[in-house]
Coordinates of C-alpha atoms (C1' of nucleotides) in Angstrom, one line a residue:
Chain A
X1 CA 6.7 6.4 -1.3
X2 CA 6.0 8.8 1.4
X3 CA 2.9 10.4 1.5
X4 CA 0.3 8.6 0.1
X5 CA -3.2 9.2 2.2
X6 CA -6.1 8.5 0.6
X7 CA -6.7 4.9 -0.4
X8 CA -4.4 2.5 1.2
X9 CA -7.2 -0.5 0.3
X10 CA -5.9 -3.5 -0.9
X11 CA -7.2 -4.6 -4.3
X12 CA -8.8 -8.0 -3.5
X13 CA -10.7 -6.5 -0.5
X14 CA -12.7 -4.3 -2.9
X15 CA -15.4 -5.7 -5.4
X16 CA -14.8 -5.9 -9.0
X17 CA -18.4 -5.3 -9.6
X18 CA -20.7 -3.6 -7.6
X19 CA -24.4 -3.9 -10.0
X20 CA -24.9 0.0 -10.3
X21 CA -24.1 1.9 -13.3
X22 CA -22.9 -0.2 -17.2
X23 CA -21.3 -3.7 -16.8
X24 CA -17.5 -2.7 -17.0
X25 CA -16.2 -3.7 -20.6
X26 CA -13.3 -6.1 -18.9
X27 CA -12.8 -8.8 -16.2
X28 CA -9.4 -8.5 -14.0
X29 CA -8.3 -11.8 -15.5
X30 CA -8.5 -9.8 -19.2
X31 CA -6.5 -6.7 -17.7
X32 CA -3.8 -9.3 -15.7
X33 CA -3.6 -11.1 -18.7
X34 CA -3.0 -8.3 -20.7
X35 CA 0.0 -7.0 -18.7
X36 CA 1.2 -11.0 -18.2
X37 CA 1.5 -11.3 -22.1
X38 CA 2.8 -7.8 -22.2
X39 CA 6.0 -8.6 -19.5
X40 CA 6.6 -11.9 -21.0
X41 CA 6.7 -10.7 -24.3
X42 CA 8.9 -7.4 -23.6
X43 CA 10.2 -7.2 -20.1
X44 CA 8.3 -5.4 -16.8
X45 CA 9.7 -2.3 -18.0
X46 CA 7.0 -2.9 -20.9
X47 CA 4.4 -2.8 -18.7
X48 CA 2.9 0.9 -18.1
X49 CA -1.0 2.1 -17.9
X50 CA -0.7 3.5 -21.5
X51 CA 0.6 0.1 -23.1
X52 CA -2.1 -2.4 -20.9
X53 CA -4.8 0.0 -22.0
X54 CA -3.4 0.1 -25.7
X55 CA -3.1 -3.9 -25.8
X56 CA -7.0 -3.8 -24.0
X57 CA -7.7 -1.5 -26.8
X58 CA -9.4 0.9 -24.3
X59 CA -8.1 4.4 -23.1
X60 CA -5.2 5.0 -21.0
X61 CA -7.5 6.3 -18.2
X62 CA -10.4 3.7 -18.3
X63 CA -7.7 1.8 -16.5
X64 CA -7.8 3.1 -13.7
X65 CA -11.3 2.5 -13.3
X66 CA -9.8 -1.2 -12.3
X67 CA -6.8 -0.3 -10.9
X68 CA -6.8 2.4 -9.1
X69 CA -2.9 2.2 -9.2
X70 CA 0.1 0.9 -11.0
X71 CA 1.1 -1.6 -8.2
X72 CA -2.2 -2.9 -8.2
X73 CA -1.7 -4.2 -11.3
X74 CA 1.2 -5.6 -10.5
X75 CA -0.5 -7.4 -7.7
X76 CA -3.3 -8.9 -10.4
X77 CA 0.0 -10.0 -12.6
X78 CA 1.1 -12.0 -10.0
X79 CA -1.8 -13.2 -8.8
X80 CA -2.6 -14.1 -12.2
X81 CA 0.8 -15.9 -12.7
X82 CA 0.6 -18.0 -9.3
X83 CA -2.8 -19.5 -10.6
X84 CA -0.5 -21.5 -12.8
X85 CA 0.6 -23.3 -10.1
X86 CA -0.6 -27.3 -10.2
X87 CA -1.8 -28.0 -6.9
X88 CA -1.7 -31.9 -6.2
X89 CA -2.8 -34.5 -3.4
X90 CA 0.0 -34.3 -1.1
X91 CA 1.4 -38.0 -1.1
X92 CA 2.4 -38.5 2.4
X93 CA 6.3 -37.3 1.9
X94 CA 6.1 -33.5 3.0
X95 CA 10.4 -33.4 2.1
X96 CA 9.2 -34.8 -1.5
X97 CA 6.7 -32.5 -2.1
X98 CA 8.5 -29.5 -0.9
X99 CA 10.9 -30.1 -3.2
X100 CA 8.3 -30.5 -6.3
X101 CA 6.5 -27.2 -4.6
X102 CA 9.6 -25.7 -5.0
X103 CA 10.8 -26.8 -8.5
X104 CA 7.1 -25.3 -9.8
X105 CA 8.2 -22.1 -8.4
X106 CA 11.6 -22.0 -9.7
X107 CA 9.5 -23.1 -13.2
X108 CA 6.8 -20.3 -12.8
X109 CA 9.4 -18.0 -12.1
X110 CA 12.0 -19.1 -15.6
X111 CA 8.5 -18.7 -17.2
X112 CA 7.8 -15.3 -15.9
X113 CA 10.9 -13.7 -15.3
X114 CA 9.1 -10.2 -14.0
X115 CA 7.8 -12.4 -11.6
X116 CA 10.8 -12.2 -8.8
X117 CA 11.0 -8.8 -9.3
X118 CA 7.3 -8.6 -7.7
X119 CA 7.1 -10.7 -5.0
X120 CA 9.3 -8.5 -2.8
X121 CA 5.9 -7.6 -0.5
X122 CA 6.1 -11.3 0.0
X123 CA 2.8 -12.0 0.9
X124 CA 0.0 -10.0 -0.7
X125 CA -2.8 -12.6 0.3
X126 CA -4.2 -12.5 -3.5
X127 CA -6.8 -15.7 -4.0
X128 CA -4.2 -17.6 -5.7
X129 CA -1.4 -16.9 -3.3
X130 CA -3.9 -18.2 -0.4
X131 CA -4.8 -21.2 -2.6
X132 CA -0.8 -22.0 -2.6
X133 CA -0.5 -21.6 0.9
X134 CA -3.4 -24.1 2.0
X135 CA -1.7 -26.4 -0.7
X136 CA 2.2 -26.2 1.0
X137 CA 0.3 -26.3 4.5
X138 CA -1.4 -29.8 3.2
X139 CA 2.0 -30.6 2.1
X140 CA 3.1 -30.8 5.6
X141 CA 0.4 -32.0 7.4
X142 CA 3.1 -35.4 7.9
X143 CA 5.4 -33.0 9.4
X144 CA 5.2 -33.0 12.9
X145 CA 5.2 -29.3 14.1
X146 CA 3.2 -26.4 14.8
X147 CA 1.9 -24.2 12.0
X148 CA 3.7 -21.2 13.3
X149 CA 7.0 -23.5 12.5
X150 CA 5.5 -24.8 9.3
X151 CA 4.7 -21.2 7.8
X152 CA 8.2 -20.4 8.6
X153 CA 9.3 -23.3 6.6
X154 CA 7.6 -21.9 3.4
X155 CA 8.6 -18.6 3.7
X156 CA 12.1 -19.7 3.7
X157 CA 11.6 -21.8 0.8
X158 CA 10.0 -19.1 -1.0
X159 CA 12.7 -16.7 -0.2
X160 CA 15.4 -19.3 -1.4
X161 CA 13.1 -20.1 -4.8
X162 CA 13.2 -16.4 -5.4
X163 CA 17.0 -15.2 -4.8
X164 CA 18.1 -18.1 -6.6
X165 CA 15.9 -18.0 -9.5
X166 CA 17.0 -14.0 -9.4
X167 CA 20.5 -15.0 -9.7
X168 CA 20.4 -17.2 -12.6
X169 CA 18.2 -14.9 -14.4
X170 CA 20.3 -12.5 -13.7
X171 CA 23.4 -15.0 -15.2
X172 CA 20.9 -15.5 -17.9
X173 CA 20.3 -12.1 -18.8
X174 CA 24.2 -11.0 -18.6
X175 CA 25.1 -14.0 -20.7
X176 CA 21.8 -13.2 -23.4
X177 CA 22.5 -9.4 -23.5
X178 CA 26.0 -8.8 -24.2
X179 CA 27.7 -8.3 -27.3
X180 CA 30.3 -10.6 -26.9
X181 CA 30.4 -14.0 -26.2
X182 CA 30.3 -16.0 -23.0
X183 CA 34.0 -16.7 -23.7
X184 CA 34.8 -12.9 -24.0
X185 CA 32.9 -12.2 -21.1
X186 CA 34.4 -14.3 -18.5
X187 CA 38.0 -13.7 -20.0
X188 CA 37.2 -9.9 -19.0
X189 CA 35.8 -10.6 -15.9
X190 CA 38.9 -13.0 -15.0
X191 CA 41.2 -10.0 -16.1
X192 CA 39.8 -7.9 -13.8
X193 CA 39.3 -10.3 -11.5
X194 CA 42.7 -11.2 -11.7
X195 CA 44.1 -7.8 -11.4
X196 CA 42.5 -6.9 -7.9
X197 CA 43.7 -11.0 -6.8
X198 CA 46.9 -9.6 -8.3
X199 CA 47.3 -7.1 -5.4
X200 CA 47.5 -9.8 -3.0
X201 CA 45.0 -8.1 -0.7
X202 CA 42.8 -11.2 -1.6
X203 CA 44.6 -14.6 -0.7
X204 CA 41.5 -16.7 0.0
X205 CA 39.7 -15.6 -3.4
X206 CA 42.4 -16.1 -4.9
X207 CA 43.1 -19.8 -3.6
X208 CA 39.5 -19.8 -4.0
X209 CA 39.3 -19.3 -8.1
X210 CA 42.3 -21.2 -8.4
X211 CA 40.4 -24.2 -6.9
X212 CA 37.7 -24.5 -9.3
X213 CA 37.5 -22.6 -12.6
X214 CA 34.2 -25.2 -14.3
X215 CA 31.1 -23.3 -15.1
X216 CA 29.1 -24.0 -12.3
X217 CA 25.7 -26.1 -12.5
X218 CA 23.6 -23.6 -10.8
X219 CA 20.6 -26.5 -10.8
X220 CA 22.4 -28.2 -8.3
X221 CA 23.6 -25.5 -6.3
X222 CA 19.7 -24.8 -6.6
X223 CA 19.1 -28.4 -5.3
X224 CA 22.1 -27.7 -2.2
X225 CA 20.5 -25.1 -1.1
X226 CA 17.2 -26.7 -0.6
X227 CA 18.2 -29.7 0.6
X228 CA 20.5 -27.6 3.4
X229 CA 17.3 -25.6 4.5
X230 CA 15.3 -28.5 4.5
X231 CA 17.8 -30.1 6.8
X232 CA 17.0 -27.8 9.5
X233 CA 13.6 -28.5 9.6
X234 CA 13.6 -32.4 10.1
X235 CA 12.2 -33.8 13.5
X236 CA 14.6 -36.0 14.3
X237 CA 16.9 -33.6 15.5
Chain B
X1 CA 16.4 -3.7 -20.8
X2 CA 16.8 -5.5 -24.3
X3 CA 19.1 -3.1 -26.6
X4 CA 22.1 -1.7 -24.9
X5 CA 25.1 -2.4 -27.1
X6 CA 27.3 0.7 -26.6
X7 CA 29.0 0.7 -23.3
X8 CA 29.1 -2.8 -21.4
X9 CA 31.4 -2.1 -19.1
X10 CA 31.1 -2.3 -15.2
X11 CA 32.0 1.3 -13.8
X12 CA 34.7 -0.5 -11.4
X13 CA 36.5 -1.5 -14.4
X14 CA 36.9 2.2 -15.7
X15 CA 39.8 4.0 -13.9
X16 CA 38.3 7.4 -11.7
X17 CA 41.0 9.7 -13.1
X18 CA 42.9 9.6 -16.5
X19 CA 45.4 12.5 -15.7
X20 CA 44.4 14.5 -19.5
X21 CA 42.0 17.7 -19.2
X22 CA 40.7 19.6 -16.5
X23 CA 40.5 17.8 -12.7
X24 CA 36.9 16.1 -12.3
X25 CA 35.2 18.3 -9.4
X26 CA 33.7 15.5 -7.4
X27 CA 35.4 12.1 -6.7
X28 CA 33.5 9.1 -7.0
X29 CA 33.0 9.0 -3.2
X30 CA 31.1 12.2 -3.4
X31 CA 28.9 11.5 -5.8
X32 CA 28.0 8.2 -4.2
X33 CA 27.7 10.0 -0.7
X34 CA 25.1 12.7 -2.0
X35 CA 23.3 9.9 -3.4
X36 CA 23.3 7.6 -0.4
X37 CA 22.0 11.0 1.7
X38 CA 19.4 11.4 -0.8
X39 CA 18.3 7.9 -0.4
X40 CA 18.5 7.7 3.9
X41 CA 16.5 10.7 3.7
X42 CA 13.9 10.6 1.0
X43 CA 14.0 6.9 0.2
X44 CA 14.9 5.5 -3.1
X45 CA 13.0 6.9 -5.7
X46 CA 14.1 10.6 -4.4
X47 CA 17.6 9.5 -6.1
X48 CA 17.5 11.0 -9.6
X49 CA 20.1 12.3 -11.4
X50 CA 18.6 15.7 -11.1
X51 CA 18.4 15.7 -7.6
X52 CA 22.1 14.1 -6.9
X53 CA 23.6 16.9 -9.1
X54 CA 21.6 19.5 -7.4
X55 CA 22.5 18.0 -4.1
X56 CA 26.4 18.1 -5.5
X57 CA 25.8 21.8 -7.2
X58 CA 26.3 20.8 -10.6
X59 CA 24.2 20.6 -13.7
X60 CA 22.1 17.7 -14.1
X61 CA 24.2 16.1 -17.1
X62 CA 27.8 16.8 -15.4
X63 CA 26.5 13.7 -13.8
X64 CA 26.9 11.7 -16.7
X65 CA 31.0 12.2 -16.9
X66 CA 31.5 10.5 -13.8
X67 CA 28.3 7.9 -14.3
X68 CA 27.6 6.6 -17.5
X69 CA 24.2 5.2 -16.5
X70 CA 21.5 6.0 -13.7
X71 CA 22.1 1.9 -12.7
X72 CA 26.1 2.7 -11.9
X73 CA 24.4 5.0 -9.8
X74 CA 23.3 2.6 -7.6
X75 CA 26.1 0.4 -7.8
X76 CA 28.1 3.2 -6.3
X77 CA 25.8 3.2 -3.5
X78 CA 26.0 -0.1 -3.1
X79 CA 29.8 0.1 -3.0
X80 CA 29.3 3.2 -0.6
X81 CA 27.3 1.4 2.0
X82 CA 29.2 -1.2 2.0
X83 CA 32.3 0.2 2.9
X84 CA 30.3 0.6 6.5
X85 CA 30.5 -2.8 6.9
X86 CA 33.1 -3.3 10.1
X87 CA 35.8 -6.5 9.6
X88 CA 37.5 -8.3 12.4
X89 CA 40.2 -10.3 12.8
X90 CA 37.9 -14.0 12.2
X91 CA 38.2 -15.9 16.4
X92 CA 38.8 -19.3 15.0
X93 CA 34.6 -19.9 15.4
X94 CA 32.9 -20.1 12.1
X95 CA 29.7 -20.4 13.1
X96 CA 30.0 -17.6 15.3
X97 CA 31.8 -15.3 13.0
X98 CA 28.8 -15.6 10.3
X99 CA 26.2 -15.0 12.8
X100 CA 28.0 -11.7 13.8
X101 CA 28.2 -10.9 9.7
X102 CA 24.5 -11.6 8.7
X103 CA 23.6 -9.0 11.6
X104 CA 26.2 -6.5 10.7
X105 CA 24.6 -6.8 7.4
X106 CA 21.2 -6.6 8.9
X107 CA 21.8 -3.7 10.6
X108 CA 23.4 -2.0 7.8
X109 CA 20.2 -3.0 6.0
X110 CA 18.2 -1.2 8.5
X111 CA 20.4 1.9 8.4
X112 CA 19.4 2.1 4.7
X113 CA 16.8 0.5 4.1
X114 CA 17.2 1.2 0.1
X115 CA 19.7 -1.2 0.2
X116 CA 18.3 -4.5 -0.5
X117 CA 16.2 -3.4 -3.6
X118 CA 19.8 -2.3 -5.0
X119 CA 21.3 -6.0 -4.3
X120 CA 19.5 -8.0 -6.5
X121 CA 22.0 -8.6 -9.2
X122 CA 24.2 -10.0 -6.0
X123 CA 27.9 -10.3 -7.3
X124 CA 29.0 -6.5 -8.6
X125 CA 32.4 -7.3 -7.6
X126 CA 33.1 -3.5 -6.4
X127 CA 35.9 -3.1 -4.6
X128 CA 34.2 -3.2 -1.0
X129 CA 32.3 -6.0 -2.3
X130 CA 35.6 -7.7 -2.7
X131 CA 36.6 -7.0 0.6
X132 CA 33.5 -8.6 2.2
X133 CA 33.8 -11.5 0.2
X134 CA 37.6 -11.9 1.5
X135 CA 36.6 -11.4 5.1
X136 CA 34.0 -14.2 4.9
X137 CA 36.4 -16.3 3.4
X138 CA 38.4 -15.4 6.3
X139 CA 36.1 -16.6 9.1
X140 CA 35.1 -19.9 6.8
X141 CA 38.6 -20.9 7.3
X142 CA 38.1 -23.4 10.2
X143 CA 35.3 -24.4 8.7
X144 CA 36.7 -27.6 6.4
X145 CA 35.3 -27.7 3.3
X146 CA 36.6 -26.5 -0.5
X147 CA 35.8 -22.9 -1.3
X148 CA 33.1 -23.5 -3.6
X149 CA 31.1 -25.0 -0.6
X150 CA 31.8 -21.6 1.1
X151 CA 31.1 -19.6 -1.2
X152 CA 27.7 -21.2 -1.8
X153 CA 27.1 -20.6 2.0
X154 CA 28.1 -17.0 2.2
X155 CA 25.4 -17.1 -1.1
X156 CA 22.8 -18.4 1.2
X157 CA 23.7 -16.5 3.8
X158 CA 23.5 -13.1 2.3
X159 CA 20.5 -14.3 0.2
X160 CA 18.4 -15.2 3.7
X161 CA 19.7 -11.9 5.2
X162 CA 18.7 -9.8 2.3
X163 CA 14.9 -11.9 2.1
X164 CA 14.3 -11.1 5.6
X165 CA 15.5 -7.7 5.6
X166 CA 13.2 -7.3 3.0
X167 CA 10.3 -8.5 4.4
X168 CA 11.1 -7.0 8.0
X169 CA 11.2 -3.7 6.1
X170 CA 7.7 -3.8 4.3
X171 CA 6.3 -4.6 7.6
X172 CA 7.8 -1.8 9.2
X173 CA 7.0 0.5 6.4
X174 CA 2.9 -0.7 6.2
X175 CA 2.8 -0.4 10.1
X176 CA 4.4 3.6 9.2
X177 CA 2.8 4.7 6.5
X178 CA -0.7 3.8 6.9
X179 CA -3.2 6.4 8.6
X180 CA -4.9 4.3 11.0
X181 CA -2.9 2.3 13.8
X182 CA -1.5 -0.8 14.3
X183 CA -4.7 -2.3 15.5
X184 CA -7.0 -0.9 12.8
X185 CA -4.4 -3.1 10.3
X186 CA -4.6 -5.8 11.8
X187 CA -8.5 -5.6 12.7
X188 CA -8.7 -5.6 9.0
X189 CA -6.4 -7.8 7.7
X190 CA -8.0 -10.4 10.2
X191 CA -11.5 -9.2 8.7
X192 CA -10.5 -9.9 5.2
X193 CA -8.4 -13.0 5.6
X194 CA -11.7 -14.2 8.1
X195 CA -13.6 -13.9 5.3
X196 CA -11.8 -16.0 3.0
X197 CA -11.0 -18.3 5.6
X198 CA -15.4 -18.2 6.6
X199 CA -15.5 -20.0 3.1
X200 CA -13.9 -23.5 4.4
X201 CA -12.0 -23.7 1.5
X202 CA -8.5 -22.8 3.5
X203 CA -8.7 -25.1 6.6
X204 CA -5.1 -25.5 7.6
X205 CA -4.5 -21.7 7.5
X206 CA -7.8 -21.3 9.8
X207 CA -6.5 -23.5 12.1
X208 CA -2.8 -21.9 11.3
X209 CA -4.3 -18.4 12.8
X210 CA -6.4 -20.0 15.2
X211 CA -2.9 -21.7 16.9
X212 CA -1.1 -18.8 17.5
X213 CA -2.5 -14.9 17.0
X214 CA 0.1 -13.3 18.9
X215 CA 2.3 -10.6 17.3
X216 CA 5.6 -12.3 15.9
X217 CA 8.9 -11.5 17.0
X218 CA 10.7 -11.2 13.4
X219 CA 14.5 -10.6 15.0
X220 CA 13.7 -14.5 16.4
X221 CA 12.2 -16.1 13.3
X222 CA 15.3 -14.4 11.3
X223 CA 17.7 -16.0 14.2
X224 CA 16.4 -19.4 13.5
X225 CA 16.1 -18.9 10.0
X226 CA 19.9 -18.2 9.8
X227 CA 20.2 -21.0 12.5
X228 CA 19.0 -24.0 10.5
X229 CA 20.6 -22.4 7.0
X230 CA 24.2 -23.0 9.0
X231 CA 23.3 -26.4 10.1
X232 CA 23.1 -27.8 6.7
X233 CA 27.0 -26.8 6.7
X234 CA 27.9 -28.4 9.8
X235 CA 30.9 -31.1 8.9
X236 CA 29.7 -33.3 11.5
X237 CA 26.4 -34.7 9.1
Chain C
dT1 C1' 56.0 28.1 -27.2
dG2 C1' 51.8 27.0 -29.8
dA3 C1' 48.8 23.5 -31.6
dC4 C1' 46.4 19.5 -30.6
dT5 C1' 43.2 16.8 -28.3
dA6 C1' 41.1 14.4 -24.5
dC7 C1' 38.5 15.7 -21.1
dT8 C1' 35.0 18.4 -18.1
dA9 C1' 30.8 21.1 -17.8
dC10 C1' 26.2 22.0 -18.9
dG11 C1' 21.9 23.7 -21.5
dT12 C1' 18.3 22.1 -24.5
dA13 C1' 15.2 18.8 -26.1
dC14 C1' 12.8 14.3 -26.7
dG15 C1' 10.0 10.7 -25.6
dC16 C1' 8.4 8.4 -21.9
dT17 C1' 6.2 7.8 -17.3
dG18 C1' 2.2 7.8 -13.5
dT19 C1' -1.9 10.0 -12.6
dA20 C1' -5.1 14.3 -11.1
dC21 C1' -8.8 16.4 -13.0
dT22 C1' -12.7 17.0 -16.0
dT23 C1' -16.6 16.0 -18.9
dA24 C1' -19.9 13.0 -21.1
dG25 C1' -22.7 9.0 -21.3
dT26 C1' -25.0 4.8 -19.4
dG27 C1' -28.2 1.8 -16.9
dA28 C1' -30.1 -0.2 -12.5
dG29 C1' -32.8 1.1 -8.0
dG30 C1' -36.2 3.7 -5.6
Chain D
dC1 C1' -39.3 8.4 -14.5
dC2 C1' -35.9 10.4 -12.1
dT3 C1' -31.6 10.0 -9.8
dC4 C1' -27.1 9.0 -9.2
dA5 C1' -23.4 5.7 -8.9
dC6 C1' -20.7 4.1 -12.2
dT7 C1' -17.9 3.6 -16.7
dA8 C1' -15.2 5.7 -20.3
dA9 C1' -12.0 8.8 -22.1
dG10 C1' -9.4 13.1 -23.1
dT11 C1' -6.3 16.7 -21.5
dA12 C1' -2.7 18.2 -18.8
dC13 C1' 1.3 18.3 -15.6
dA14 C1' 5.3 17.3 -13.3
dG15 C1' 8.9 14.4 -13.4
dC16 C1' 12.1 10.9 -15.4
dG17 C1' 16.6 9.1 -18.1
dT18 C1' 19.5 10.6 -21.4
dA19 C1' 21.1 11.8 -26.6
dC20 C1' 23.2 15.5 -28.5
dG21 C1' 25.7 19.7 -29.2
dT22 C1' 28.7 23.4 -27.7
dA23 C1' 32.0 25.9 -24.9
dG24 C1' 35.9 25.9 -22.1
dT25 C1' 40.2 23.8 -19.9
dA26 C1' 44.6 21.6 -19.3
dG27 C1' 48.0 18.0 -20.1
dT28 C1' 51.0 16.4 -24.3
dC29 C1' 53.9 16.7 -28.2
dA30 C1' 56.1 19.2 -32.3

DNA sequence: TGACTACTACGTACGCTGTACTTAGTGAGG
DNA sequence: CCTCACTAAGTACAGCGTACGTAGTAGTCA
């Protein structure tokens, strides 16, 4: 993390093939679909130079012929995962097809589940992430506001897409993982819970779990959420 | 990730001390302090369990008495930075009140910058954790609404601090870490992204950077960020 | 009091990681 | 044809999380 020197390039500035020497034996798309089918099959954690190179059937080092480091690779994964995004004709409603732009994500993301994990650098300016931008930017060409505005607009939605969709896989993962059941598992966590409530140091949580004990439908607090942060960005305010 | 079925528990769920055998050498507080100095000072990926028992004089797998797993680790950092966090008596001002949390929790952010990687499974429920929680509560109460409408706020909330934190980080850590200056960055970023753009295939983002090329002040675009999230919770919609 | 036993402490070892370095082979440009 | 940039791959190293086994310690109970 500290003291790297020596070749700070980004990946998509330099050229997969420069014409000199043998025709390399794979394509980017092969290597990021290789670690894609990898992540999705077994986790991120599946994912290291020796296993890629393994699945290309190649040697651990040939790799880094393409990728001249790990989190390179991770940038061609998720480059590779956002050209799965359907890019439409933006029908006139920018609100509307926020919303769809949004649910795509969330989608992409259930699909992937590595993927949240990845996008923390936010904007890496791969191809396909500047193919999705000029897509939400159409989106809101009814919107009247400056781009400046408008790029702030999808950040936050992509910020939202991605700590929401990290929570419920995170839910998801709890729920799948355990030993126990679901039934088990909240029982335990209410009996802990319940002990710290018990001290009294905690009124409003307290009042706050006795309130409402349901499962929550974490689509619609999904659906909230949007809709609030939408909110704040119409005109006619 | 996938095969863990021997010890579920959450470390705050284990008591410190059980009273039988020799007393433990380090508290829980140590060990999460030697980590958390570790981490301001080396970053993130300095904190191994080597290095946090050499940093408390102990051998490497003494660790594992007080910390089951390298991933409790970090949830006793989490607990341990939290405990920074500075709560008033609420002044009756909700809106206010959360303004003043999400940039104590900015700040906090910024003072170790490690943190926000650790959040991502959101709700650990240490005891800190639980204290935070019951302080937000606390300013929420003039806001009228049921609790699970503010709790899905002080979600947001912490959510849109802990994306922009993020982001405002990666900035500040490309703009360090890189061997050429500021202006050589962005002289090249511009030259790439010109490129692209040259190709006519992005016109809204051309015209995007066209509009405004100025540097952008990212404590104001977080300000209005948390801005329009809290209007979506105004009572008066 | 002595025996028991839960607990702390810690060294060794295993399988895994990213990747620096080295050597050999290949094929297009001058 | 020669040259040299390029691909391919093997070996090696330092570091990681942690399973396992052993030795010592101190509260508890007969």
């Amino acid at each position: 993390m500290a003291g790297r020197a020596a070749e700070p390039e980004v990946i998509w500035a330099r050229p997969e093939r420069t014409g000199r020497g043998p025709r390399p034996a794979y394509t980017r798309a092969d290597i990021a679909a290789a670690a894609v089918r990898i992540a999705d099959a077994e986790g991120l954690d599946a994912v290291s130079m020796r296993r890629v190179a393994a699945e290309l059937g190649c040697g651990t080092m040939s790799l880094y012929n393409y990728v001249p480091r790990k989190e390179d690779l991770y940038e061609l994964m998720v480059d590779a995962a956002g050209g799965e995004h359907e890019l439409w004709e933006p029908g006139g409603d920018w609100r509307a097809d926020m919303l769809r732009v949004a649910h795509q994500s969330r989608a992409l993301m259930h699909r992937h589940p590595w993927l949240p994990r990845l996008m923390s650098p936010v904007y890496g300016f791969s191809p396909n992430a500047l193919r999705y931008l000029e897509h939400c930017l159409a989106c809101l060409d009814p919107l009247p506001a400056p781009y400046g505005t408008k790029l702030e607009l999808i950040a936050m939605l992509n910020g939202i897409v991605t700590t929401y969709v990290t929570n419920e896989l995170a839910t998801a993962e709890r729920t799948r993982s355990l030993p126990w059941s679901q039934e088990q598992e909240n029982a335990m966590r209410i009996a802990y819970l319940g002990g710290r409530i018990a001290t009294g140091e905690y009124p409003r949580m307290a009042a706050a779990f006795a309130q409402d004990a349901g499962p929550i439908d974490l689509e619609a607090v999904f659906e909230r959420a949007l809709g609030r942060m939408l909110d704040g960005f119409e005109p006619r305010r």
